[in-house]
Coordinates of N, CA and C in Angstrom, one line a residue:
M1249 N 1.2 -1.3 -0.3 CA -0.2 -0.5 0.3 C 0.6 1.2 0.3
K1250 N 0.4 2.3 0.4 CA 1.1 3.6 -0.8 C 0.7 4.8 0.5
I1251 N 1.2 5.3 0.6 CA 0.3 6.4 2.6 C 0.5 7.5 1.6
S1252 N 0.1 8.8 2.0 CA -0.5 10.3 1.1 C 0.5 11.2 1.7
K1253 N 0.6 11.9 1.2 CA 1.0 13.4 1.6 C -0.1 13.3 2.9
K1254 N -0.8 14.0 3.0 CA -1.6 14.8 2.9 C -1.6 14.2 4.8
T1255 N -1.8 12.2 4.7 CA -1.4 10.7 6.3 C -0.3 11.4 6.7
F1256 N 0.9 11.5 5.7 CA 2.0 11.9 6.4 C 1.8 13.4 7.1
D1257 N 1.9 14.4 6.7 CA 1.6 15.5 7.3 C 0.9 15.9 8.6
I1258 N -0.4 14.3 8.2 CA -0.6 14.2 9.8 C 0.2 13.8 11.2
L1259 N 0.5 12.6 10.9 CA 1.8 12.0 11.2 C 2.7 13.0 12.0
K1260 N 3.0 14.0 11.3 CA 4.2 14.8 11.9 C 3.7 15.2 12.8
N1261 N 2.8 16.3 12.3 CA 2.0 17.2 12.9 C 1.5 16.0 14.6
F1262 N 1.4 15.3 14.2 CA 0.7 14.3 15.5 C 2.2 13.9 16.8
S1263 N 3.6 14.2 15.5 CA 4.7 13.9 16.6 C 5.4 14.5 17.4
G1264 N 4.6 16.3 17.1 CA 4.7 16.9 17.8 C 4.1 17.0 19.7
I1265 N 3.1 16.2 19.4 CA 1.6 15.3 20.2 C 2.0 15.2 21.4
R1266 N 2.4 13.8 20.4 CA 3.8 12.9 21.3 C 4.4 12.2 20.6
S1267 N 5.8 11.6 20.5 CA 6.8 10.7 19.6 C 6.5 9.7 19.0
S1268 N 5.5 9.0 20.4 CA 5.0 7.8 20.1 C 3.4 7.9 19.5
I1269 N 3.5 6.3 18.8 CA 1.9 6.4 18.3 C 1.8 4.8 18.5
H1270 N 1.0 4.5 18.7 CA -0.4 4.1 18.3 C -1.6 3.9 17.2
V1271 N -1.3 3.0 16.5 CA -1.8 2.8 15.1 C -3.0 1.8 15.2
E1272 N -4.7 1.5 14.8 CA -5.2 0.5 15.4 C -5.5 -0.1 14.2
Q1273 N -6.2 -0.6 13.8 CA -6.5 -1.4 12.8 C -7.5 -0.1 11.6
G1274 N -7.9 -0.3 10.5 CA -8.6 1.1 10.5 C -7.9 1.6 9.4
N1275 N -9.3 2.7 9.6 CA -8.6 4.2 8.5 C -8.8 5.5 9.4
V1276 N -8.7 5.3 10.8 CA -9.0 6.2 12.3 C -7.3 5.7 13.3
I1277 N -6.4 7.2 12.8 CA -5.5 7.4 13.7 C -5.5 8.3 15.2
R1278 N -5.2 8.1 16.2 CA -5.4 9.0 17.5 C -3.5 9.2 17.8
T1279 N -4.0 10.6 19.1 CA -2.7 10.5 19.8 C -3.0 10.8 20.7
V1280 N -2.8 11.6 22.3 CA -2.7 11.9 22.9 C -1.4 12.3 24.1
S1281 N -0.6 13.3 23.8 CA 0.6 14.2 24.7 C 0.1 13.3 26.0
T1282 N 2.3 13.5 26.2 CA 2.1 12.0 28.2 C 1.4 13.3 29.1
A1283 N 1.2 14.6 28.9 CA 0.3 15.6 30.0 C -1.2 14.9 29.6
K1284 N -1.5 15.0 28.9 CA -3.0 14.5 28.6 C -3.8 15.5 29.0
N1285 N -3.5 16.5 27.2 CA -4.0 17.8 27.6 C -3.9 17.8 26.8
I1286 N -4.0 17.4 25.6 CA -3.9 17.2 23.7 C -4.3 15.5 23.7
M1287 N -5.8 15.5 22.7 CA -5.7 13.8 22.4 C -6.1 14.6 20.5
A1288 N -5.1 14.2 19.9 CA -6.2 14.2 17.8 C -6.3 12.8 18.2
E1289 N -7.4 13.4 16.5 CA -8.1 12.6 16.2 C -8.3 12.8 15.0
A1290 N -7.9 11.9 13.4 CA -8.3 11.9 11.8 C -8.5 10.7 11.2
K1291 N -9.4 11.0 10.7 CA -9.8 10.2 9.8 C -9.0 10.0 8.5
V1292 N -7.9 8.5 8.1 CA -7.5 8.5 6.5 C -8.3 7.9 6.0
E1293 N -7.0 8.8 4.3 CA -8.0 8.1 3.4 C -6.8 6.2 3.1
E1294 N -6.0 5.7 3.7 CA -5.5 5.2 3.7 C -6.1 3.8 4.4
D1295 N -6.8 2.7 4.5 CA -7.1 1.0 5.8 C -5.8 0.1 6.6
F1296 N -5.9 0.8 7.7 CA -4.0 -0.2 7.9 C -4.9 -2.1 8.3
V1297 N -3.5 -2.8 8.3 CA -4.4 -3.7 7.9 C -4.4 -4.8 9.1
K1298 N -3.5 -3.9 10.2 CA -2.8 -4.5 10.8 C -2.5 -3.7 11.8
P1299 N -2.2 -4.1 13.5 CA -2.5 -2.7 14.8 C -1.1 -3.0 14.6
F1300 N 0.0 -1.5 15.0 CA 0.9 -1.3 15.4 C 2.0 -0.5 15.6
A1301 N 2.7 -0.5 16.8 CA 3.4 0.7 17.0 C 3.9 1.1 16.8
I1302 N 4.7 2.8 16.5 CA 5.7 2.8 16.3 C 6.8 3.8 17.6
F1303 N 7.7 3.8 18.0 CA 8.5 4.0 19.3 C 8.1 5.3 18.6
D1304 N 9.8 6.0 18.1 CA 9.7 7.1 17.5 C 9.2 7.7 16.8
L1305 N 7.8 7.7 16.3 CA 7.6 8.5 15.2 C 8.6 9.7 14.4
G1306 N 8.6 10.2 14.8 CA 9.9 11.2 14.3 C 11.0 10.5 13.3
K1307 N 11.4 9.3 13.9 CA 11.7 8.6 13.1 C 12.1 8.0 11.8
F1308 N 10.5 7.9 12.5 CA 9.7 7.1 11.2 C 10.0 8.0 10.0
I1309 N 9.0 8.8 10.0 CA 9.5 9.1 9.1 C 10.1 9.2 8.6
A1310 N 11.6 10.3 9.1 CA 12.7 10.4 8.9 C 12.9 9.3 7.7
T1311 N 12.8 8.6 8.0 CA 13.2 6.1 7.4 C 12.3 6.8 5.7
T1312 N 11.8 7.4 5.8 CA 10.3 7.3 4.7 C 10.4 8.4 3.8
S1313 N 11.2 9.2 4.4 CA 12.8 10.2 3.4 C 12.8 9.8 3.1
L1314 N 13.8 8.6 3.1 CA 14.9 7.8 2.6 C 14.5 8.2 0.6
F1315 N 12.9 7.3 0.8 CA 12.6 7.3 -0.2 C 11.6 7.9 -0.6
G1316 N 11.8 7.8 -2.6 CA 10.4 8.2 -3.1 C 8.9 8.6 -3.0
T1317 N 9.0 7.3 -3.1 CA 7.0 7.2 -3.8 C 6.9 6.1 -2.7
P1318 N 7.5 5.7 -1.5 CA 7.4 3.5 -1.8 C 6.5 3.1 -1.1
E1319 N 6.5 1.7 -1.8 CA 4.9 1.2 -0.7 C 5.6 0.8 0.5
Y1320 N 4.6 0.1 0.8 CA 4.5 -0.7 2.4 C 3.7 -1.4 2.4
Q1321 N 4.3 -3.0 3.3 CA 4.1 -3.7 3.8 C 3.6 -4.0 5.1
F1322 N 2.9 -4.3 5.8 CA 3.0 -4.2 7.2 C 2.1 -5.8 7.3
N1323 N 3.8 -6.3 8.4 CA 4.5 -7.6 8.6 C 4.0 -7.7 10.5
D1324 N 4.0 -8.7 10.4 CA 3.7 -9.7 11.8 C 4.2 -7.7 12.8
K1325 N 5.6 -8.0 12.6 CA 7.1 -7.5 13.0 C 7.6 -6.1 13.0
F1326 N 7.1 -6.3 11.8 CA 7.5 -5.5 11.1 C 7.3 -4.3 10.4
V1327 N 7.3 -3.3 9.2 CA 6.5 -2.5 8.5 C 7.8 -2.3 6.8
T1328 N 8.2 -3.3 6.3 CA 8.3 -3.3 4.8 C 8.7 -2.0 4.0
I1329 N 9.1 -0.9 3.6 CA 9.0 0.2 3.2 C 10.2 -0.4 2.1
K1330 N 10.0 -0.3 0.6 CA 10.8 -0.1 -0.9 C 10.1 1.0 -2.1
A1331 N 11.6 1.3 -2.5 CA 10.9 1.1 -3.6 C 12.5 1.8 -4.4
N1332 N 11.7 0.5 -5.6 CA 13.3 0.1 -6.6 C 13.4 -1.1 -6.3
N1333 N 15.2 -0.7 -6.0 CA 15.2 -2.0 -5.9 C 16.3 -1.7 -4.0
S1334 N 16.1 -0.1 -3.7 CA 15.9 -1.2 -1.8 C 15.1 -0.7 -1.1
S1335 N 15.1 -1.3 0.4 CA 13.9 -1.1 1.3 C 14.5 -0.7 2.9
V1336 N 14.0 -0.7 3.3 CA 14.2 -0.8 4.6 C 12.9 -1.9 5.3
N1337 N 13.5 -3.0 7.3 CA 12.4 -3.3 7.6 C 12.2 -2.6 8.6
Y1338 N 11.6 -1.4 8.9 CA 11.4 -0.6 10.1 C 10.6 -1.3 10.8
F1339 N 10.7 -1.8 12.4 CA 10.3 -2.9 13.6 C 9.8 -2.3 14.2
Y1340 N 8.4 -2.2 14.5 CA 7.3 -1.8 15.8 C 8.2 -2.1 16.5
A1341 N 7.4 -0.9 17.9 CA 8.2 -1.3 19.4 C 6.9 -2.0 19.5
D1342 N 6.9 -2.5 21.2 CA 6.6 -3.5 22.0 C 4.8 -2.6 22.2
E1343 N 3.8 -2.9 21.6 CA 3.1 -2.5 21.9 C 2.9 -2.1 23.7
K1344 N 3.4 -2.5 24.3 CA 3.5 -2.3 25.5 C 3.8 -1.1 26.3
L1345 N 4.7 -1.1 25.1 CA 5.3 0.6 25.5 C 5.1 2.4 25.3
V1346 N 3.9 1.5 24.5 CA 3.4 3.0 23.7 C 1.9 3.2 24.5
E1347 N 2.1 4.2 25.2 CA 0.2 4.6 25.4 C -0.5 3.9 23.7
K1348 N -2.3 3.5 23.9 CA -3.0 4.1 23.5 C -3.6 5.1 23.2
A1349 N -4.4 6.0 22.6 CA -5.5 7.3 23.1 C -6.6 6.7 23.2
N1350 N -7.2 7.7 24.5 CA -9.2 6.8 24.0 C -9.7 6.8 22.9
K1351 N -11.0 5.8 23.0 CA -11.1 6.4 21.6 C -12.1 7.2 21.5
S1352 N -12.4 7.9 22.5 CA -13.3 9.1 22.5 C -13.1 9.5 23.8
I1353 N -14.0 11.1 23.4 CA -14.1 11.9 24.0 C -15.9 12.5 24.5
K1354 N -15.9 12.0 25.9 CA -17.3 13.1 26.3 C -17.7 14.2 26.0
M1355 N -18.0 15.2 25.5 CA -17.9 16.3 25.5 C -19.0 17.5 27.0
P1356 N -18.4 18.2 27.4 CA -19.3 18.9 28.2 C -20.9 19.6 27.6
A1357 N -21.7 20.1 28.5 CA -22.7 20.9 27.9 C -21.9 21.8 27.2
L1358 N -22.6 22.6 26.5 CA -22.5 23.6 25.4 C -21.8 25.0 26.0
T1359 N -20.7 25.7 26.1 CA -20.9 26.8 26.4 C -21.0 28.1 26.1
V1360 N -20.0 27.4 24.5 CA -20.2 28.1 23.6 C -19.1 27.7 22.1
S1361 N -19.9 28.3 21.2 CA -18.7 27.7 19.6 C -18.3 28.5 18.5
F1362 N -17.6 28.7 17.8 CA -17.5 29.7 17.0 C -16.1 28.8 16.2
D1363 N -16.1 30.2 15.5 CA -14.7 29.1 14.0 C -14.2 29.9 14.8
L1364 N -13.0 29.8 14.0 CA -11.3 30.0 13.9 C -10.4 29.8 12.8
T1365 N -10.6 30.9 12.3 CA -9.4 30.7 10.9 C -8.3 30.0 11.2
Q1366 N -7.3 29.7 9.7 CA -6.1 29.3 10.0 C -5.2 30.5 9.9
N1367 N -5.4 32.0 9.4 CA -4.9 32.7 9.5 C -5.1 33.3 11.3
Q1368 N -5.9 33.4 11.7 CA -6.1 33.4 13.1 C -5.4 32.8 13.6
I1369 N -5.4 32.4 13.7 CA -4.1 30.6 14.5 C -2.7 31.5 14.8
A1370 N -3.0 31.7 13.3 CA -1.5 32.2 13.0 C -0.8 33.0 13.9
E1371 N -1.8 34.5 13.3 CA -1.4 35.8 14.9 C -1.6 35.3 15.4
I1372 N -2.7 34.8 16.3 CA -2.6 34.7 17.7 C -1.0 34.2 17.8
Q1373 N -0.6 33.0 17.4 CA 1.0 32.8 17.4 C 2.2 32.5 17.2
K1374 N 1.9 34.1 16.4 CA 2.9 35.0 16.6 C 2.8 36.6 16.7
A1375 N 2.0 36.5 16.8 CA 2.0 37.7 18.3 C 2.5 37.5 19.3
S1376 N 2.3 36.0 19.7 CA 2.4 35.2 21.3 C 4.4 36.0 21.5
S1377 N 4.8 35.2 20.0 CA 5.9 35.1 20.2 C 6.7 36.4 20.8
V1378 N 6.7 36.9 19.9 CA 6.0 38.9 19.6 C 7.3 39.1 21.2
L1379 N 5.2 38.7 21.3 CA 4.7 39.5 23.0 C 5.4 38.8 23.6
Q1380 N 6.0 37.6 24.3 CA 5.8 36.8 24.9 C 5.0 36.7 25.8
L1381 N 4.2 36.1 25.1 CA 2.2 35.8 26.3 C 2.5 33.6 26.2
D1382 N 2.1 33.9 27.2 CA 1.7 32.3 26.7 C 0.7 31.6 27.4
A1383 N -0.4 32.4 26.9 CA -2.0 32.0 27.5 C -3.0 32.5 26.9
V1384 N -4.6 32.1 26.3 CA -5.6 33.1 25.8 C -6.0 32.5 26.9
C1385 N -6.6 33.9 26.4 CA -8.4 33.5 27.5 C -9.7 33.5 26.1
I1386 N -10.2 33.2 26.1 CA -11.7 33.2 25.0 C -12.8 33.7 26.1
R1387 N -13.4 35.1 25.8 CA -14.1 35.7 26.6 C -14.9 36.4 25.7
N1388 N -16.4 36.7 26.4 CA -17.6 37.7 25.4 C -17.4 39.0 26.1
T1389 N -17.9 39.4 24.8 CA -17.4 40.9 25.5 C -19.2 41.6 25.4
E1390 N -18.7 42.1 25.9 CA -20.3 43.4 26.6 C -20.6 43.5 24.9
A1391 N -21.0 43.7 23.8 CA -21.8 43.8 23.2 C -22.2 42.8 22.8
G1392 N -21.6 41.3 23.5 CA -22.6 40.1 23.5 C -21.6 39.5 21.5
G1393 N -19.9 40.2 21.9 CA -19.4 38.8 20.5 C -18.2 38.6 21.5
I1394 N -17.5 38.0 21.4 CA -16.0 37.2 21.3 C -14.7 36.9 21.0
E1395 N -14.3 37.6 22.1 CA -12.5 37.5 22.1 C -11.6 36.9 22.4
M1396 N -11.2 36.5 21.5 CA -9.8 36.2 22.9 C -8.3 37.3 23.1
V1397 N -7.9 36.7 23.6 CA -6.6 38.0 24.6 C -6.0 37.0 25.0
A1398 N -5.0 37.4 24.2 CA -3.3 36.6 24.0 C -2.6 37.2 25.0
F1399 N -1.8 36.8 26.4 CA -1.7 37.9 27.5 C -0.6 36.8 28.4
D1400 N 1.0 37.5 29.2 CA 2.0 37.3 30.4 C 1.3 36.3 31.3
R1401 N 0.9 34.4 31.4 CA -0.3 33.9 32.7 C 0.9 34.9 34.4
K1402 N 2.1 34.8 33.9 CA 3.1 34.7 34.8 C 2.2 36.6 36.1
V1403 N 2.4 37.2 34.9 CA 2.0 38.5 35.2 C 0.4 38.4 35.5
G1404 N -0.3 38.2 34.7 CA -2.1 38.5 34.7 C -2.7 39.2 33.6
L1405 N -3.9 39.0 33.4 CA -4.6 39.1 31.8 C -5.1 40.8 32.5
N1406 N -4.8 40.6 34.2 CA -6.4 42.0 34.3 C -4.9 43.5 35.0
S1407 N -3.2 43.5 34.8 CA -2.5 44.2 34.4 C -1.8 45.1 33.7
S1408 N -1.4 45.5 33.8 CA -0.9 46.7 32.4 C 0.3 46.6 31.5
S1409 N 0.3 45.3 31.8 CA 1.4 43.9 30.9 C 0.3 44.0 29.4
N1410 N 1.1 44.3 28.5 CA 1.2 43.6 26.7 C 0.4 42.2 26.4
V1411 N -0.9 43.0 26.2 CA -1.7 41.7 26.0 C -2.1 41.6 24.3
F1412 N -2.9 40.6 23.5 CA -3.1 40.8 22.1 C -4.5 41.3 22.5
T1413 N -5.1 41.3 21.7 CA -6.8 41.0 21.8 C -7.1 40.5 20.5
M1414 N -7.8 39.9 19.8 CA -8.5 39.2 18.3 C -10.2 39.8 18.7
I1415 N -10.7 40.3 17.7 CA -12.7 40.5 18.1 C -12.2 39.4 16.9
L1416 N -14.0 37.9 17.7 CA -13.9 37.2 16.6 C -15.4 37.8 16.2
S1417 N -15.8 36.8 14.8 CA -17.3 37.2 14.4 C -18.3 36.4 15.5
D1418 N -18.6 35.5 15.3 CA -19.7 35.5 15.8 C -20.0 35.7 17.3
Q1419 N -21.3 35.9 18.0 CA -21.6 36.3 18.7 C -22.7 35.1 20.0
T1420 N -22.2 35.5 21.1 CA -23.2 34.7 21.9 C -23.9 35.8 23.6
D1421 N -24.4 34.5 24.2 CA -25.7 35.8 25.2 C -24.6 34.9 26.4
N1422 N -23.3 33.6 26.6 CA -23.2 33.5 28.0 C -21.9 34.4 28.3
K1423 N -22.2 33.8 28.7 CA -21.2 34.8 30.0 C -19.6 34.1 30.5
F1424 N -18.8 34.0 30.0 CA -17.2 33.2 29.6 C -16.2 33.1 30.3
N1425 N -15.3 32.7 30.5 CA -13.0 33.4 30.8 C -12.6 32.5 30.9
L1426 N -12.1 31.9 29.6 CA -12.1 29.9 30.3 C -10.8 30.5 28.8
F1427 N -9.9 29.9 30.0 CA -8.3 30.2 28.8 C -8.0 28.8 29.2
M1428 N -6.9 28.6 28.1 CA -6.1 27.7 27.2 C -4.4 28.2 27.6
D1429 N -3.4 26.7 27.4 CA -2.0 27.4 26.8 C -1.3 27.5 25.3
I1430 N -1.3 28.5 25.0 CA -1.6 29.0 23.4 C 0.4 27.6 23.1
E1431 N 0.5 27.3 24.1 CA 1.3 26.3 23.6 C 1.4 24.9 22.9
L1432 N -0.6 24.4 24.0 CA -0.8 24.1 22.9 C -1.9 23.6 22.1
L1433 N -1.6 24.8 20.9 CA -2.4 25.4 19.8 C -1.2 24.4 18.9
K1434 N -1.2 23.7 19.0 CA -1.1 22.5 17.8 C -1.7 21.8 16.4
M1435 N -2.5 22.2 16.6 CA -3.0 22.2 15.2 C -2.8 22.1 13.9
I1436 N -2.9 20.8 13.1 CA -2.6 21.2 11.6 C -1.9 22.2 10.4
P1437 N -2.4 22.1 9.6 CA -3.3 23.9 9.6 C -4.7 23.8 8.9
D1438 N -5.5 24.5 9.1 CA -6.4 24.5 9.4 C -7.6 25.4 8.9
D1439 N -8.9 26.1 9.0 CA -9.9 26.1 9.5 C -10.4 25.7 10.3
Y1440 N -10.9 26.0 11.0 CA -11.1 25.4 13.0 C -13.1 25.8 13.2
K1441 N -13.5 24.3 13.2 CA -14.9 24.9 14.1 C -14.2 25.1 14.9
V1442 N -14.8 26.0 16.7 CA -14.1 25.3 17.9 C -15.5 25.1 18.4
E1443 N -15.2 23.9 20.1 CA -16.8 23.9 20.1 C -16.3 23.6 22.2
V1444 N -17.1 24.5 23.0 CA -16.3 25.0 24.5 C -17.4 23.9 25.3
G1445 N -17.2 22.8 25.8 CA -18.1 21.6 26.7 C -17.3 22.5 28.5
G1446 N -18.4 22.9 29.0 CA -18.4 23.5 30.1 C -17.1 24.0 30.0
T1447 N -16.2 24.2 31.2 CA -15.0 24.8 31.7 C -14.6 23.8 32.3
A1448 N -13.5 22.8 30.9 CA -12.8 22.2 30.3 C -12.2 21.6 29.8
V1449 N -12.6 21.3 28.8 CA -11.7 21.0 26.8 C -12.5 21.9 25.8
A1450 N -11.6 22.0 24.8 CA -12.0 23.1 23.4 C -11.6 21.7 23.0
K1451 N -12.9 21.5 21.6 CA -12.3 21.0 20.7 C -12.3 21.5 19.1
F1452 N -11.5 21.2 18.5 CA -11.1 21.4 17.2 C -11.6 20.7 16.7
T1453 N -12.6 21.6 15.9 CA -12.9 20.2 14.3 C -12.0 20.6 12.4
G1454 N -11.1 20.7 12.1 CA -10.7 21.1 10.8 C -11.6 20.7 9.3
K1455 N -11.9 21.8 9.3 CA -13.3 21.9 7.8 C -12.5 21.3 6.9
N1456 N -11.3 20.8 6.7 CA -10.2 20.1 5.4 C -9.9 19.3 5.3
N1457 N -8.8 18.8 6.6 CA -8.7 18.3 7.0 C -9.1 16.1 7.9
S1458 N -10.0 16.9 7.7 CA -10.6 15.8 8.6 C -10.0 15.6 10.5
V1459 N -9.1 16.5 10.3 CA -8.8 16.6 11.3 C -9.4 17.1 13.2
S1460 N -9.8 16.4 14.3 CA -10.0 17.7 15.5 C -9.2 17.0 17.0
Y1461 N -9.3 18.5 17.1 CA -8.3 17.6 18.6 C -8.8 18.2 20.1
W1462 N -8.6 17.6 21.0 CA -9.1 17.7 22.7 C -8.1 18.6 23.1
I1463 N -8.4 19.5 23.6 CA -7.8 21.0 24.4 C -8.1 20.9 25.7
A1464 N -7.2 20.4 27.0 CA -7.7 21.3 27.9 C -7.6 22.3 28.3
L1465 N -9.2 23.1 29.1 CA -8.8 24.9 29.9 C -8.3 23.8 30.7
R1466 N -7.3 25.2 30.9 CA -7.2 26.1 32.2 C -7.8 25.9 33.7
S1467 N -7.6 25.2 34.5 CA -8.1 24.9 35.9 C -9.1 26.7 36.6
E1468 N -8.2 27.3 36.2 CA -8.6 28.8 36.1 C -10.1 29.6 35.2
S1469 N -10.4 28.3 34.9 CA -11.5 29.5 33.4 C -12.8 29.1 34.6
T1470 N -13.9 30.1 34.1 CA -15.6 30.6 34.4 C -16.4 30.2 33.0
K1471 N -17.6 30.1 33.8 CA -19.0 30.7 33.3 C -19.7 30.4 34.1
S1472 N -20.6 31.9 33.4 CA -21.5 31.5 34.5 C -23.4 31.8 33.8

């Protein structure tokens, strides 16, 4: 079988969430960060014939780059990667050493939902890097809108420190202050539908790549 560039882009993205991965039989791949604050799930075009575990996903991806457009044969203990007259037998990890991602996350009652474009995510990340900000607050405005405010968590949101504010186009009747670490925004570039459940988790659903991320909110998040 072949593995598409789109799927490899997803695997590269997942390697930034966790260095290892356990792939189940079928066409859905999942990962979960070591701290359990990010889970990701993607439906891919390939149908993997058997489950397997990779301990160093980055090394596996680098190995595949040795070939142009290789074929993959998934055996019991290793996957054979081959193109033309060259091949590599890449051995699986012991499944006991690689944590499996949960099959699903039950979302609490919806607090708010909104759209977030690829450009908006990039803008938040760039501003945070320039201004050295490490957290974001998603909150309602007095006019009934929604804004995202990036700030330095050590200094606090209500101080005289630098903040970066982005007004979103969506509207809401709810009142909330939802906090998230910016370093957890590790999504593959895409436009997303964001759904926040309670004050616990935000689900980012890609509009073009069939990838979903569940990101934990910080404990100081509130709603009323």
